[in-house]
Coordinates of C-alpha atoms in Angstrom, one line a residue:
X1 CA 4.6 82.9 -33.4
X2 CA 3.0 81.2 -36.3
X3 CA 4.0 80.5 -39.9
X4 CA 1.5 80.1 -42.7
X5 CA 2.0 78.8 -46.3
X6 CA 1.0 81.2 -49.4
X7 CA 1.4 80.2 -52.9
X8 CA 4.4 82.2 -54.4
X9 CA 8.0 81.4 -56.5
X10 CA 10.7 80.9 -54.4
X11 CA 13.3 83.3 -54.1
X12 CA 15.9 82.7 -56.9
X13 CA 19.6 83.0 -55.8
X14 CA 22.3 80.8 -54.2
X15 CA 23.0 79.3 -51.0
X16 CA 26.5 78.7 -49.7
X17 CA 28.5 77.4 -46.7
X18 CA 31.8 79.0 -45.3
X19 CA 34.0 75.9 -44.0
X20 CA 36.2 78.7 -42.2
X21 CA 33.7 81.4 -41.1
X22 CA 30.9 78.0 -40.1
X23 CA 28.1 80.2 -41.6
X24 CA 25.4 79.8 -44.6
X25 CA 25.3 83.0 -46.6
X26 CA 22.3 83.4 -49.7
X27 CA 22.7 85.8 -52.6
X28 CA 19.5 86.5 -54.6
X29 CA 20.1 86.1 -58.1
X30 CA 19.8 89.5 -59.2
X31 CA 19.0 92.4 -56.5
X32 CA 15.7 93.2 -58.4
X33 CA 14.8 90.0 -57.4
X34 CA 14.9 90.6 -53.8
X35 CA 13.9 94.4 -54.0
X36 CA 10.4 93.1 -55.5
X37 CA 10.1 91.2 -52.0
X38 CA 11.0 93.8 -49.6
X39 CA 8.6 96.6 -48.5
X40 CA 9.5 100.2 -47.1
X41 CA 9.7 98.7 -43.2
X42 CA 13.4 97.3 -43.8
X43 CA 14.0 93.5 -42.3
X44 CA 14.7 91.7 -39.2
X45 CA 15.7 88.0 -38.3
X46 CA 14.3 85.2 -36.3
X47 CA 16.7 83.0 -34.6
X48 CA 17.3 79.3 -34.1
X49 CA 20.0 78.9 -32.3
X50 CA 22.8 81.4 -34.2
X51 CA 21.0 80.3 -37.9
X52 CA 19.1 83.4 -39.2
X53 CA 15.7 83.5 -41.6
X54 CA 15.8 87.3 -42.8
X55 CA 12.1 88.5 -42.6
X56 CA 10.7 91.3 -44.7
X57 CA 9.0 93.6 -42.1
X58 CA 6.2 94.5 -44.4
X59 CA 5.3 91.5 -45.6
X60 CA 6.2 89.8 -43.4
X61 CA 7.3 86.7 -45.5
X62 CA 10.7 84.6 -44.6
X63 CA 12.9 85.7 -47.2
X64 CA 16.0 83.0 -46.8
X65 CA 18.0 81.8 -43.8
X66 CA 21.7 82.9 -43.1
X67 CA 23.7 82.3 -40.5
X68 CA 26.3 80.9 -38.0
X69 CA 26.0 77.1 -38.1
X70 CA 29.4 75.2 -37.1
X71 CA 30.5 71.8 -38.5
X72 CA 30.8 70.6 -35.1
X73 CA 27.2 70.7 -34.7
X74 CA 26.1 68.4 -37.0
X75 CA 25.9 64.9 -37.1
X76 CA 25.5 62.0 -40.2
X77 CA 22.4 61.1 -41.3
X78 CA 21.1 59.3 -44.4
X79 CA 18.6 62.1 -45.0
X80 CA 18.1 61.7 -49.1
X81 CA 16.6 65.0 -50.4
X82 CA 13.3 66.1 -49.4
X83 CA 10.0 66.1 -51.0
X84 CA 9.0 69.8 -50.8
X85 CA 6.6 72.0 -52.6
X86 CA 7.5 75.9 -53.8
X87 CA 5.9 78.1 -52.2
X88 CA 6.3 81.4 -49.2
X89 CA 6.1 81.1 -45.7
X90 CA 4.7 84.5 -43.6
X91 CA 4.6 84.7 -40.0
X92 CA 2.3 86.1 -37.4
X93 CA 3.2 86.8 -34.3
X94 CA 2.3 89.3 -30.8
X95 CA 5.4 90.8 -31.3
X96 CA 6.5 94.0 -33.2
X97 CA 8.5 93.1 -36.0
X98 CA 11.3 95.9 -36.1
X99 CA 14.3 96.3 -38.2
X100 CA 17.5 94.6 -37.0
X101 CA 15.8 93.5 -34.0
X102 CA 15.5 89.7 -34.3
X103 CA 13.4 87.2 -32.2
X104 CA 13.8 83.8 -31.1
X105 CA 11.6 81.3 -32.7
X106 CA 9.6 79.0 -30.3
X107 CA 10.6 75.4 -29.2
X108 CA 13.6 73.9 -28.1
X109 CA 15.6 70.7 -28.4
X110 CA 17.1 71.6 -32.1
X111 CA 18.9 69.0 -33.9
X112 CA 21.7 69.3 -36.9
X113 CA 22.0 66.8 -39.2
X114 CA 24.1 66.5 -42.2
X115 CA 23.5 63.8 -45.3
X116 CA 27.2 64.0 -47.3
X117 CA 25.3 61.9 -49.9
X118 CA 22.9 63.8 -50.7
X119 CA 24.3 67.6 -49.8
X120 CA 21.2 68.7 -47.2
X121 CA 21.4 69.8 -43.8
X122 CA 18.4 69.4 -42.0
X123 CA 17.9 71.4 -38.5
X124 CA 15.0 69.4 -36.9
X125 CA 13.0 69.8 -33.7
X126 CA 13.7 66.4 -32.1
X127 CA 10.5 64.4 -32.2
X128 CA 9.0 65.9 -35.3
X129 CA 6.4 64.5 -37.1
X130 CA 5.5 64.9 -40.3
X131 CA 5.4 68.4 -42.0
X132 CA 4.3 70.4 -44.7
X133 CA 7.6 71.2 -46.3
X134 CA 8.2 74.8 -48.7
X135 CA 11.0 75.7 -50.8
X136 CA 10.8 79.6 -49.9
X137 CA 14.6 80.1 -51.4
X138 CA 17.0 78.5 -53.7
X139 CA 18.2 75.8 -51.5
X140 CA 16.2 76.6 -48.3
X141 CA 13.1 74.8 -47.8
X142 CA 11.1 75.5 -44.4
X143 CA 9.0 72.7 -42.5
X144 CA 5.4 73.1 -40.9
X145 CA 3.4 71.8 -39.0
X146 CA 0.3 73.2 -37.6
X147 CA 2.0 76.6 -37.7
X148 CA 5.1 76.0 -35.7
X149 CA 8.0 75.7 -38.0
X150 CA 9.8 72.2 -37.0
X151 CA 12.8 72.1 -39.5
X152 CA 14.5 74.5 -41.7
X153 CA 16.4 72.4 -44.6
X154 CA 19.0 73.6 -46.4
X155 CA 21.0 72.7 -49.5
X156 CA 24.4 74.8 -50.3
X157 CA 26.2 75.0 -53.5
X158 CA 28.7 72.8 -53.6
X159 CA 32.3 75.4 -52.3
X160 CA 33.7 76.6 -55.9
X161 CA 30.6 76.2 -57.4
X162 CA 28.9 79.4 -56.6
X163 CA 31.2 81.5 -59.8
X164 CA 30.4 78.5 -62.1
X165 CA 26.8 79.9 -61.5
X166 CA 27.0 83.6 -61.7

């Protein structure tokens, strides 16, 4: 499996954390939004771990991640917030995409880091080098390196902030 950058906006919505359910949910800002980026093939996920990035079939673009991701998994960092550009991330890969049938996204040795300071949550591959990072979603920026994706960070709203935005 590979990911490639493309030029694009990022998906416009919000990204939020359940302290009791342990899971990131994302809600596109208006369903239009998200309509324009799905084709007729419906969606499936790719998996790290139990953390979700929904795929358009079609396309074949990551549309935003979702996901369980417990609290007990994380640990401190200092991670500040990261110096991304906006963008869209597609995949390639040997497989048959098909809806509701998700696939496991290559490498191991995932690590969850959480900066209180700064908000972001940063799953990394252990060991990763520098990457080409892409906001792809409100709050969800993916990062690359020669086509493997080696983090995924994320940036919920704040718990009671979501209806101060909507």
């Amino acid at each position: 499996m590979k990911f490639f950058v493309r030029s694009g906006r990022p998906l416009e919505g919000v990204l939020t954390y359940d302290e009791s359910e342990h899971g990131f949910s994302f809600s596109a800002q208006s369903s239009s939004a998200l309509t324009e980026r799905l084709g007729t093939e419906g969606v499936t996920s790719l998996l790290i771990g139990t953390l979700q990035l929904e795929v358009d079939i079609e396309s074949q673009d990551v549309l935003f991640a979702w996901g369980y991701l417990p609290n007990i998994r994380r640990k401190t960092a200092a991670l500040g917030t990261p110096d991304y550009s906006p963008g869209q991330v597609s995949i390639s890969t040997d497989y048959s995409l098909e809806p509701g049938v998700s696939l496991d996204v290559p490498g191991e040795n995932w690590e969850v880091l959480f900066d209180p300071a700064s908000g972001w949550v940063a799953i990394l591959r252990k060991k990763t080098v520098r990457a080409e990072l892409v906001q792809v979603a409100s709050g969800i920026v993916l990062g690359l390196t020669n086509g493997d994706l080696v983090s995924i960070w994320l940036l919920p709203v704040p718990q009671g902030s979501r209806d101060e935005q909507n």
